[in-house]
CSV table of C-alpha atoms and ligand atoms in Angstrom, one decimal:
chain,number,residue,atom,x,y,z
A,1,MET,CA,138.6,112.6,75.6
A,2,PRO,CA,135.2,110.8,75.5
A,3,GLY,CA,133.4,110.5,78.8
A,4,ILE,CA,133.9,107.3,80.8
A,5,ALA,CA,130.9,105.0,80.0
A,6,ALA,CA,129.1,102.6,82.4
A,7,PRO,CA,130.4,99.0,82.4
A,8,ARG,CA,128.8,96.7,79.9
A,9,GLY,CA,125.7,95.0,81.2
A,10,THR,CA,124.8,97.7,83.7
A,11,ARG,CA,122.0,100.2,83.7
A,12,ASP,CA,121.3,103.4,85.4
A,13,LEU,CA,118.0,103.9,87.1
A,14,LEU,CA,117.0,107.5,86.1
A,15,PRO,CA,114.3,109.6,87.7
A,16,ALA,CA,111.7,109.0,85.0
A,17,ALA,CA,111.8,105.3,85.7
A,18,VAL,CA,111.8,105.5,89.5
A,19,PRO,CA,107.9,105.6,89.9
A,20,ALA,CA,107.6,102.2,88.2
A,21,TRP,CA,110.6,100.8,90.2
A,22,GLU,CA,109.1,101.9,93.5
A,23,TRP,CA,105.6,100.7,92.5
A,24,LEU,CA,107.0,97.2,91.8
A,25,HIS,CA,108.6,97.1,95.2
A,26,ASP,CA,105.5,98.4,96.9
A,27,VAL,CA,103.3,95.8,95.1
A,28,HIS,CA,105.8,93.0,96.1
A,29,ALA,CA,105.8,94.2,99.7
A,30,ARG,CA,102.0,94.4,99.8
A,31,VAL,CA,101.3,91.0,98.2
A,32,THR,CA,104.0,89.0,100.2
A,33,GLY,CA,103.1,91.0,103.3
A,34,SER,CA,99.5,89.8,103.0
A,35,PHE,CA,101.0,86.2,103.3
A,36,GLY,CA,103.1,87.3,106.4
A,37,TYR,CA,106.5,87.7,104.7
A,38,GLN,CA,108.8,90.4,106.2
A,39,LEU,CA,111.7,92.2,104.7
A,40,VAL,CA,115.3,91.0,105.2
A,41,ASP,CA,118.4,92.6,103.7
A,42,THR,CA,121.8,90.9,103.3
A,43,PRO,CA,125.2,92.0,102.0
A,44,ILE,CA,125.7,92.1,98.3
A,45,PHE,CA,129.0,90.3,98.7
A,46,GLU,CA,129.6,87.0,100.5
A,47,HIS,CA,132.5,84.6,101.0
A,48,ALA,CA,133.1,83.0,97.6
A,49,GLU,CA,132.7,79.6,99.3
A,50,LEU,CA,129.1,80.3,100.2
A,51,ILE,CA,128.2,80.9,96.6
A,52,GLU,CA,130.4,78.0,95.3
A,53,ARG,CA,128.9,75.5,97.6
A,54,GLY,CA,125.4,76.9,97.6
A,55,VAL,CA,124.8,77.4,93.9
A,56,GLY,CA,127.2,74.6,93.0
A,57,THR,CA,130.3,74.1,91.0
A,58,GLY,CA,129.5,72.7,87.6
A,59,THR,CA,126.7,75.3,87.1
A,60,ASP,CA,127.2,78.2,84.6
A,61,VAL,CA,126.6,80.7,87.4
A,62,VAL,CA,129.5,79.6,89.5
A,63,ASP,CA,131.9,78.4,86.7
A,64,LYS,CA,131.5,81.3,84.3
A,65,GLU,CA,129.4,84.1,85.8
A,66,THR,CA,130.6,85.1,89.2
A,67,TYR,CA,132.4,88.3,90.0
A,68,THR,CA,135.0,87.0,92.4
A,69,PHE,CA,138.0,88.9,93.8
A,70,THR,CA,140.4,88.9,96.7
A,71,ASP,CA,139.8,91.8,99.1
A,72,ARG,CA,142.6,93.8,100.8
A,73,GLY,CA,142.5,91.4,103.7
A,74,GLY,CA,143.2,88.4,101.4
A,75,ARG,CA,139.6,87.0,101.6
A,76,LEU,CA,138.1,85.5,98.5
A,77,ILE,CA,134.8,87.4,98.0
A,78,THR,CA,132.0,87.0,95.4
A,79,LEU,CA,129.4,89.6,94.5
A,80,ARG,CA,126.1,87.6,95.1
A,81,PRO,CA,124.7,86.1,91.8
A,82,GLU,CA,121.4,85.3,93.6
A,83,GLY,CA,119.9,85.8,97.1
A,84,THR,CA,118.9,82.4,98.4
A,85,ALA,CA,122.3,81.3,99.8
A,86,GLY,CA,122.9,84.6,101.6
A,87,VAL,CA,119.3,84.8,103.0
A,88,LEU,CA,119.5,81.3,104.3
A,89,ARG,CA,122.9,82.0,105.9
A,90,ALA,CA,121.5,85.1,107.5
A,91,VAL,CA,118.4,83.4,108.9
A,92,LEU,CA,120.4,80.4,110.2
A,93,THR,CA,123.3,82.5,111.8
A,94,ALA,CA,120.7,84.6,113.6
A,95,ASN,CA,118.9,81.4,114.8
A,96,LEU,CA,115.6,82.7,113.6
A,97,VAL,CA,114.2,79.3,113.0
A,98,GLN,CA,114.7,78.5,116.7
A,99,GLU,CA,111.8,80.8,117.5
A,100,ILE,CA,109.5,80.6,114.5
A,101,ARG,CA,109.1,77.9,112.0
A,102,PRO,CA,108.9,78.5,109.1
A,103,VAL,CA,110.6,81.9,108.9
A,104,ARG,CA,108.9,83.9,106.0
A,105,VAL,CA,111.1,86.6,104.5
A,106,ARG,CA,111.2,88.7,101.4
A,107,TYR,CA,114.1,90.6,99.8
A,108,ALA,CA,115.0,92.9,97.0
A,109,GLY,CA,118.3,94.1,95.6
A,110,PRO,CA,121.0,93.9,93.0
A,111,MET,CA,122.6,90.6,91.9
A,112,PHE,CA,125.7,90.1,89.7
A,113,ARG,CA,126.3,87.6,86.9
A,114,TYR,CA,128.9,87.8,84.2
A,115,ASP,CA,126.3,86.9,81.6
A,116,ARG,CA,126.2,87.9,77.9
A,117,PRO,CA,124.2,91.1,78.0
A,118,GLN,CA,121.1,91.4,75.7
A,119,ALA,CA,117.5,92.4,76.0
A,120,GLY,CA,116.3,91.5,79.5
A,121,ARG,CA,119.8,90.1,80.5
A,122,PHE,CA,122.3,92.2,82.4
A,123,ARG,CA,125.5,91.8,84.5
A,124,GLN,CA,124.0,93.8,87.3
A,125,PHE,CA,120.3,93.1,87.6
A,126,ALA,CA,117.8,93.2,90.4
A,127,GLN,CA,115.6,90.6,92.0
A,128,VAL,CA,112.6,90.6,94.3
A,129,GLY,CA,112.3,87.3,96.1
A,130,VAL,CA,111.0,85.3,99.1
A,131,GLU,CA,112.2,82.4,101.2
A,132,CYS,CA,110.2,80.2,103.5
A,133,ILE,CA,112.7,78.5,105.8
A,134,GLY,CA,112.4,75.8,108.4
A,135,GLU,CA,109.5,73.6,107.3
A,136,ARG,CA,109.0,70.9,104.7
A,137,SER,CA,105.4,70.8,103.5
A,138,PRO,CA,103.9,70.5,100.0
A,139,HIS,CA,101.4,73.2,101.1
A,140,LEU,CA,104.3,75.7,101.5
A,141,ASP,CA,105.5,74.9,98.0
A,142,ALA,CA,102.0,75.7,96.7
A,143,GLU,CA,101.9,78.9,98.9
A,144,VAL,CA,105.1,80.2,97.4
A,145,MET,CA,104.0,79.6,93.9
A,146,GLU,CA,100.6,81.1,94.6
A,147,MET,CA,102.2,84.2,96.1
A,148,GLY,CA,104.5,84.6,93.0
A,149,TRP,CA,101.4,84.2,90.7
A,150,ARG,CA,99.4,86.8,92.7
A,151,PHE,CA,102.3,89.2,92.7
A,152,ILE,CA,102.7,89.0,88.9
A,153,ALA,CA,98.9,89.4,88.5
A,154,ALA,CA,98.9,92.5,90.8
A,155,LEU,CA,101.5,94.0,88.5
A,156,GLY,CA,98.8,93.8,85.7
A,157,VAL,CA,100.9,91.3,83.8
A,158,SER,CA,99.0,88.5,82.0
A,159,GLY,CA,100.1,85.8,79.6
A,160,VAL,CA,102.2,84.0,82.2
A,161,ALA,CA,102.7,80.3,82.2
A,162,LEU,CA,103.7,78.7,85.5
A,163,GLN,CA,106.0,75.8,84.7
A,164,VAL,CA,106.2,73.2,87.5
A,165,ASN,CA,108.4,70.2,87.9
A,166,SER,CA,109.7,67.9,90.7
A,167,LEU,CA,113.4,67.0,90.9
A,168,GLY,CA,112.7,64.5,93.6
A,169,ASP,CA,115.0,63.8,96.5
A,170,LEU,CA,118.7,62.8,96.4
A,171,ASP,CA,117.9,59.1,95.7
A,172,ASP,CA,115.6,60.1,92.9
A,173,ARG,CA,118.2,62.3,91.5
A,174,GLN,CA,120.8,59.6,91.6
A,175,ARG,CA,118.5,57.3,89.6
A,176,TYR,CA,117.9,60.1,87.2
A,177,ARG,CA,121.6,60.9,86.9
A,178,ALA,CA,122.3,57.3,86.0
A,179,ALA,CA,119.5,57.3,83.4
A,180,LEU,CA,120.9,60.5,81.9
A,181,ILE,CA,124.5,59.3,81.7
A,182,ALA,CA,123.3,56.1,80.1
A,183,TYR,CA,121.4,58.1,77.5
A,184,TYR,CA,124.1,60.7,76.8
A,185,GLU,CA,127.2,58.4,76.8
A,186,PRO,CA,126.7,57.0,73.3
A,187,LEU,CA,126.2,60.7,72.1
A,188,GLN,CA,129.4,61.9,73.7
A,189,ASP,CA,131.2,62.7,70.4
A,190,GLN,CA,128.4,65.0,69.3
A,191,LEU,CA,128.3,67.0,72.6
A,192,CYS,CA,129.9,70.4,73.1
A,193,ASP,CA,133.1,70.6,75.1
A,194,ASP,CA,131.3,71.8,78.2
A,195,CYS,CA,128.8,69.0,78.1
A,196,ARG,CA,131.4,66.3,77.7
A,197,VAL,CA,133.0,67.5,80.9
A,198,ARG,CA,129.6,68.0,82.6
A,199,LEU,CA,128.3,64.5,81.7
A,200,HIS,CA,130.0,62.8,84.6
A,201,VAL,CA,130.1,65.8,87.0
A,202,ASN,CA,126.6,67.2,86.7
A,203,PRO,CA,124.6,65.5,83.9
A,204,LEU,CA,121.4,67.5,84.7
A,205,ARG,CA,123.1,70.6,83.3
A,206,LEU,CA,123.1,69.0,79.9
A,207,LEU,CA,119.4,69.6,79.7
A,208,ASP,CA,119.8,73.4,79.8
A,209,CYS,CA,122.8,73.6,77.5
A,210,LYS,CA,121.9,76.0,74.8
A,211,ARG,CA,124.1,74.2,72.2
A,212,ASP,CA,123.0,70.7,72.8
A,213,GLN,CA,119.2,71.3,72.9
A,214,ARG,CA,118.6,68.9,70.0
A,215,PHE,CA,119.2,65.9,72.2
A,216,VAL,CA,116.9,67.0,75.0
A,217,ALA,CA,113.6,65.9,73.5
A,218,ALA,CA,114.4,62.2,73.6
A,219,ALA,CA,116.3,62.3,76.9
A,220,PRO,CA,114.8,60.5,80.0
A,221,VAL,CA,112.5,62.7,82.2
A,222,ILE,CA,112.9,63.1,85.9
A,223,THR,CA,109.3,62.2,86.6
A,224,ASP,CA,110.1,58.5,85.6
A,225,SER,CA,112.7,58.4,88.3
A,226,LEU,CA,110.6,59.6,91.2
A,227,SER,CA,109.9,57.4,94.2
A,228,PRO,CA,106.2,56.9,95.2
A,229,GLU,CA,106.8,59.3,98.2
A,230,SER,CA,108.2,62.0,96.0
A,231,ARG,CA,105.4,61.5,93.5
A,232,ALA,CA,102.8,61.8,96.3
A,233,TYR,CA,104.5,65.0,97.6
A,234,PHE,CA,104.4,66.5,94.1
A,235,ASP,CA,100.8,65.4,93.6
A,236,THR,CA,99.8,67.3,96.8
A,237,VAL,CA,101.6,70.4,95.5
A,238,LEU,CA,99.7,70.3,92.2
A,239,ASP,CA,96.4,69.6,94.0
A,240,ASP,CA,96.9,72.7,96.2
A,241,LEU,CA,97.5,74.8,93.1
A,242,ARG,CA,94.3,73.5,91.6
A,243,ALA,CA,92.4,74.3,94.8
A,244,ALA,CA,93.9,77.9,94.7
A,245,ALA,CA,92.8,78.2,91.0
A,246,ILE,CA,96.4,78.8,89.9
A,247,PRO,CA,96.9,77.6,86.4
A,248,PHE,CA,100.1,75.7,85.8
A,249,GLU,CA,101.8,73.5,83.2
A,250,PRO,CA,103.7,70.4,84.4
A,251,ASN,CA,107.1,70.5,82.7
A,252,PRO,CA,109.3,67.4,83.3
A,253,ARG,CA,112.2,69.1,81.4
A,254,LEU,CA,112.5,72.0,83.7
A,255,VAL,CA,115.8,71.7,85.6
A,256,ARG,CA,116.7,75.3,86.6
A,257,GLY,CA,120.3,76.6,86.5
A,258,LEU,CA,121.2,76.3,90.1
A,259,ASP,CA,122.2,73.1,91.9
A,260,TYR,CA,120.4,73.3,95.3
A,261,TYR,CA,116.9,72.3,94.2
A,262,MET,CA,115.1,69.2,95.1
A,263,HIS,CA,111.4,68.3,94.9
A,264,THR,CA,109.3,71.2,93.6
A,265,SER,CA,111.0,73.6,91.1
A,266,PHE,CA,109.2,76.1,89.0
A,267,GLU,CA,109.4,79.1,86.6
A,268,PHE,CA,107.1,81.9,85.5
A,269,TRP,CA,107.4,82.2,81.8
A,270,HIS,CA,106.2,85.2,79.8
A,271,GLU,CA,105.3,85.3,76.2
A,272,SER,CA,106.7,88.8,75.5
A,273,LEU,CA,110.2,87.8,76.7
A,274,LYS,CA,111.8,85.7,74.0
A,275,GLY,CA,114.1,82.6,74.1
A,276,ALA,CA,116.4,82.1,77.0
A,277,GLN,CA,115.2,85.3,78.6
A,278,ASN,CA,111.5,84.2,78.8
A,279,ALA,CA,111.6,83.6,82.6
A,280,LEU,CA,110.2,86.4,84.7
A,281,GLY,CA,111.2,84.4,87.7
A,282,GLY,CA,111.8,81.0,89.2
A,283,GLY,CA,112.4,79.1,92.4
A,284,GLY,CA,112.0,75.8,94.2
A,285,ARG,CA,112.7,73.8,97.3
A,286,TYR,CA,116.2,73.5,98.6
A,287,ASP,CA,116.1,71.2,101.6
A,288,GLY,CA,119.7,70.1,101.3
A,289,LEU,CA,121.3,73.6,101.0
A,290,ALA,CA,121.7,74.4,104.7
A,291,GLU,CA,123.8,71.3,105.3
A,292,VAL,CA,125.9,72.0,102.2
A,293,LEU,CA,126.7,75.4,103.8
A,294,GLY,CA,127.7,73.8,107.1
A,295,TYR,CA,124.5,74.4,109.1
A,296,PRO,CA,122.0,71.9,110.6
A,297,ALA,CA,119.6,70.5,108.0
A,298,THR,CA,116.9,73.0,107.4
A,299,PRO,CA,114.3,72.8,104.6
A,300,GLY,CA,113.3,75.8,102.6
A,301,ILE,CA,111.6,77.0,99.5
A,302,GLY,CA,111.4,80.3,97.7
A,303,TYR,CA,111.4,82.2,94.4
A,304,ALA,CA,113.1,85.2,92.9
A,305,MET,CA,111.9,87.3,90.0
A,306,GLY,CA,113.9,89.6,87.7
A,307,THR,CA,112.9,93.2,88.5
A,308,GLU,CA,113.9,94.5,85.0
A,309,ARG,CA,112.1,91.7,83.2
A,310,LEU,CA,108.9,92.3,85.3
A,311,LEU,CA,109.1,96.0,84.5
A,312,ILE,CA,109.4,95.2,80.7
A,313,ALA,CA,106.3,93.0,80.9
A,314,ALA,CA,104.4,95.6,83.1
A,315,SER,CA,105.2,98.5,80.8
A,316,ASP,CA,104.1,96.4,77.7
A,317,ALA,CA,100.9,95.8,79.6
A,318,GLY,CA,100.6,99.5,80.2
A,319,SER,CA,100.2,99.0,84.0
A,320,ALA,CA,103.5,100.5,85.2
A,321,PRO,CA,103.3,104.1,86.2
A,322,GLY,CA,105.2,106.6,84.1
A,323,ALA,CA,107.4,109.6,85.0
A,324,GLU,CA,106.2,112.0,87.7
A,325,PRO,CA,106.7,115.7,88.0
A,326,ALA,CA,109.6,116.7,90.3
A,327,CYS,CA,107.5,119.2,92.2
A,328,ASP,CA,104.1,120.9,92.6
A,329,ALA,CA,105.3,124.5,92.5
A,330,VAL,CA,108.3,126.5,91.3
A,331,VAL,CA,109.1,129.6,93.4
A,332,ALA,CA,111.0,132.1,91.2
A,333,ALA,CA,112.9,135.2,92.2
A,334,VAL,CA,112.3,137.6,89.4
A,335,GLU,CA,115.7,139.2,89.9
A,336,PRO,CA,118.7,138.1,92.0
A,337,PRO,CA,118.0,140.5,94.9
A,338,GLN,CA,114.7,138.7,95.6
A,339,ALA,CA,116.5,135.3,96.1
A,340,GLN,CA,116.2,135.2,99.9
A,341,ALA,CA,112.5,136.3,99.8
A,342,ALA,CA,111.8,133.5,97.2
A,343,ALA,CA,113.7,131.0,99.4
A,344,ALA,CA,111.5,132.0,102.4
A,345,ALA,CA,108.3,131.6,100.3
A,346,ALA,CA,109.4,128.2,99.2
A,347,ARG,CA,110.1,127.2,102.8
A,348,THR,CA,106.6,128.3,103.7
A,349,LEU,CA,105.1,126.1,101.0
A,350,ARG,CA,107.2,123.1,101.9
A,351,ALA,CA,106.1,123.4,105.5
A,352,ALA,CA,102.5,123.2,104.2
A,353,GLY,CA,103.3,120.0,102.4
A,354,VAL,CA,103.8,121.5,98.9
A,355,ARG,CA,106.8,120.2,96.9
A,356,ALA,CA,108.5,123.4,96.0
A,357,VAL,CA,111.5,124.0,93.7
A,358,LEU,CA,113.4,127.3,94.0
A,359,ASP,CA,114.5,129.1,90.8
A,360,VAL,CA,117.2,131.7,91.6
A,361,SER,CA,118.7,131.6,88.1
A,362,ASP,CA,119.3,134.8,86.2
A,363,ARG,CA,116.9,133.7,83.4
A,364,LYS,CA,114.3,136.1,82.1
A,365,ILE,CA,110.8,135.7,83.4
A,366,ASP,CA,109.4,133.8,80.4
A,367,ARG,CA,112.3,131.4,80.6
A,368,LYS,CA,111.5,130.8,84.2
A,369,LEU,CA,107.9,130.0,83.3
A,370,ARG,CA,109.1,127.5,80.7
A,371,PHE,CA,111.5,125.9,83.3
A,372,ALA,CA,108.5,125.5,85.6
A,373,ASP,CA,106.5,123.9,82.8
A,374,ARG,CA,109.3,121.4,82.0
A,375,LEU,CA,109.5,120.4,85.7
A,376,GLY,CA,105.8,119.7,85.5
A,377,ALA,CA,105.0,122.4,88.1
A,378,ARG,CA,101.3,123.2,88.3
A,379,VAL,CA,101.9,126.5,90.0
A,380,CYS,CA,104.6,129.1,89.7
A,381,VAL,CA,105.1,131.7,92.5
A,382,LEU,CA,106.8,134.9,91.4
A,383,ILE,CA,108.6,137.1,93.8
A,384,GLY,CA,109.8,140.4,92.3
A,385,PRO,CA,110.6,143.8,93.8
A,386,ASP,CA,106.9,144.8,94.1
A,387,GLU,CA,106.0,141.6,95.9
A,388,VAL,CA,108.9,142.1,98.3
A,389,ALA,CA,107.8,145.7,99.0
A,390,GLU,CA,104.2,144.5,99.6
A,391,GLN,CA,105.1,141.4,101.6
A,392,GLY,CA,103.2,139.4,99.0
A,393,ALA,CA,103.7,136.9,96.1
A,394,THR,CA,102.2,136.4,92.7
A,395,VAL,CA,100.6,133.0,92.3
A,396,ARG,CA,100.3,131.8,88.7
A,397,ASP,CA,98.2,128.8,87.8
A,398,MET,CA,100.2,127.0,85.1
A,399,GLY,CA,97.1,125.3,83.8
A,400,ASN,CA,94.8,128.3,82.9
A,401,ARG,CA,97.7,130.9,83.1
A,402,GLN,CA,95.7,133.1,85.5
A,403,GLN,CA,97.6,134.9,88.2
A,404,GLN,CA,96.8,136.8,91.4
A,405,ARG,CA,98.8,138.8,93.9
A,406,VAL,CA,98.3,137.5,97.5
A,407,PRO,CA,99.8,138.5,100.8
A,408,LEU,CA,102.5,136.1,102.1
A,409,THR,CA,100.2,135.1,105.0
A,410,ARG,CA,97.8,133.6,102.3
A,411,LEU,CA,100.4,132.1,100.1
A,412,ALA,CA,100.1,128.5,101.2
A,413,ALA,CA,96.3,128.6,101.0
A,414,ALA,CA,96.3,130.2,97.6
A,415,VAL,CA,98.8,127.6,96.2
A,416,ALA,CA,96.8,124.8,97.7
A,417,GLU,CA,93.6,126.1,96.0
A,418,ALA,CA,95.3,126.4,92.7
A,419,LEU,CA,96.6,122.9,93.0
A,420,ALA,CA,93.2,121.5,94.1
A,421,ASN,CA,91.6,123.2,91.0
A,422,GLN,CA,93.9,121.2,88.8
A,423,GLU,CA,93.5,117.8,90.5
A,424,VAL,CA,92.7,115.4,87.7
A,425,THR,CA,89.7,113.4,88.5
A,426,PRO,CA,90.6,109.7,87.8
A,427,ALA,CA,88.6,108.2,85.0
B,501,HAM,P1,117.2,82.3,88.9
B,501,HAM,O1,116.3,81.6,88.0
B,501,HAM,O2,118.6,82.1,88.7
B,501,HAM,O3,116.8,81.9,90.4
B,501,HAM,O4,116.8,83.8,88.8
B,501,HAM,C1,115.5,84.3,89.0
B,501,HAM,C2,115.2,85.4,88.0
B,501,HAM,O5,116.2,86.4,88.0
B,501,HAM,C3,115.2,84.9,86.6
B,501,HAM,O6,114.0,84.3,86.2
B,501,HAM,C4,115.3,86.3,85.8
B,501,HAM,O7,114.1,86.9,85.7
B,501,HAM,C5,116.2,87.0,86.7
B,501,HAM,N1,117.6,87.0,86.2
B,501,HAM,C6,118.5,86.0,86.3
B,501,HAM,N2,119.7,86.4,85.7
B,501,HAM,C7,119.5,87.6,85.1
B,501,HAM,C8,120.2,88.5,84.3
B,501,HAM,N3,121.5,88.2,84.0
B,501,HAM,N4,119.7,89.6,83.9
B,501,HAM,C9,118.4,90.0,84.2
B,501,HAM,N5,117.6,89.2,85.0
B,501,HAM,C10,118.1,88.0,85.4
B,501,HAM,C11,117.4,82.4,91.5
B,501,HAM,O8,118.1,83.4,91.5
B,501,HAM,C12,117.0,81.7,92.8
B,501,HAM,N6,117.8,82.3,93.9
B,501,HAM,C13,115.5,81.7,93.0
B,501,HAM,C14,115.1,81.0,94.3
B,501,HAM,C15,114.8,81.6,95.5
B,501,HAM,N7,115.1,79.7,94.5
B,501,HAM,C16,114.7,79.5,95.7
B,501,HAM,N8,114.6,80.6,96.3
């Protein structure tokens, strides 16, 4: 019987990839922390209603991509496809905006979308993101984009194009909806089945339909439907970006795949990611979302970035750290009767801060040395019958293959010296 495989669209994070994964999270914490953003963590499942109302029916994410099920208590539950709705719910139920406005939070974790898996697109993927909740100011829109930009730069990734658009407020959107319907109605017969339905439900979605892209070039642009106030708001955002020396490209066709956006919306595109997967991340302002979820009106803006996509770009750029050795030293019992003495020696080393792996296998000594090599150990400590009799240990430098017998009282110091001798001096 073949082994049971992982579900399609999922990936395992294996030890060799962990240093890059942790590095990315550290960099995100450092960069967003320098702007005063603090970690928040919310459940990976929510009431289906939160996602449906938040992300919006009529979007691909809700209509086709959610993992929704009834739990044993009869509740309709959805695995979160994104973090914004849940983070906003958490901040508002805890009344955090009562004390501090805006609340600045960051998050990281798995998201779930029943997408068609391909390079850079998975059914379980991870995001790092931020939300700035409780204040409406164009300066915050610029802050969030600047932070995203600086984060990507701190990962050593270049070749990123920040695409920025304004979706205006609800009135602007109504005007734009009407303009889109007027444009698409005569084309109805040529639209795909989904878009014919969407045309009167959610016409903005027609702009990101993969099948009907040929009509997009001539479609009306949102910028023409913006009121003078919305235009001025957007101009301030762009001015702030210029003042912060963040390069950007205005893109009036950028509509984003989620329904809650108004005013500023943006994406970070990267050249190495092709086609529909070219977005490293995206975000925008969602001032109407809190009310849609049944809370008092509360403005907010944020971004989320795809962790796997960022890591693809960082490893292409050569900036992501590679695999790390599991330990500094292997402590090997030469024969089974020395197992306890070897365990005691390993304990002594760990207490001195050395990462020590115990080898109590019945392999021959040369195999034990090869095992230590494979683990990346720089030192191997051998404990045989003579060492036990003498209350000592043999310390072998795996680099120059020299070894010396030392008393146990000097073991930690001798290992530390051998490790220090091999410290690679950074170029
Ligand atoms: P989003 O554009 O749906 O926005 O997702 C953000 C990023 O998550 C994408 O740019 C992409 O890098 C990654 N991503 C999305 N789907 C997949 C997938 N199937 N496989 C791999 N990576 C994927 C949001 O999720 C919003 N919550 C962002 C936001 C925060 N808006 C305001 N605040």
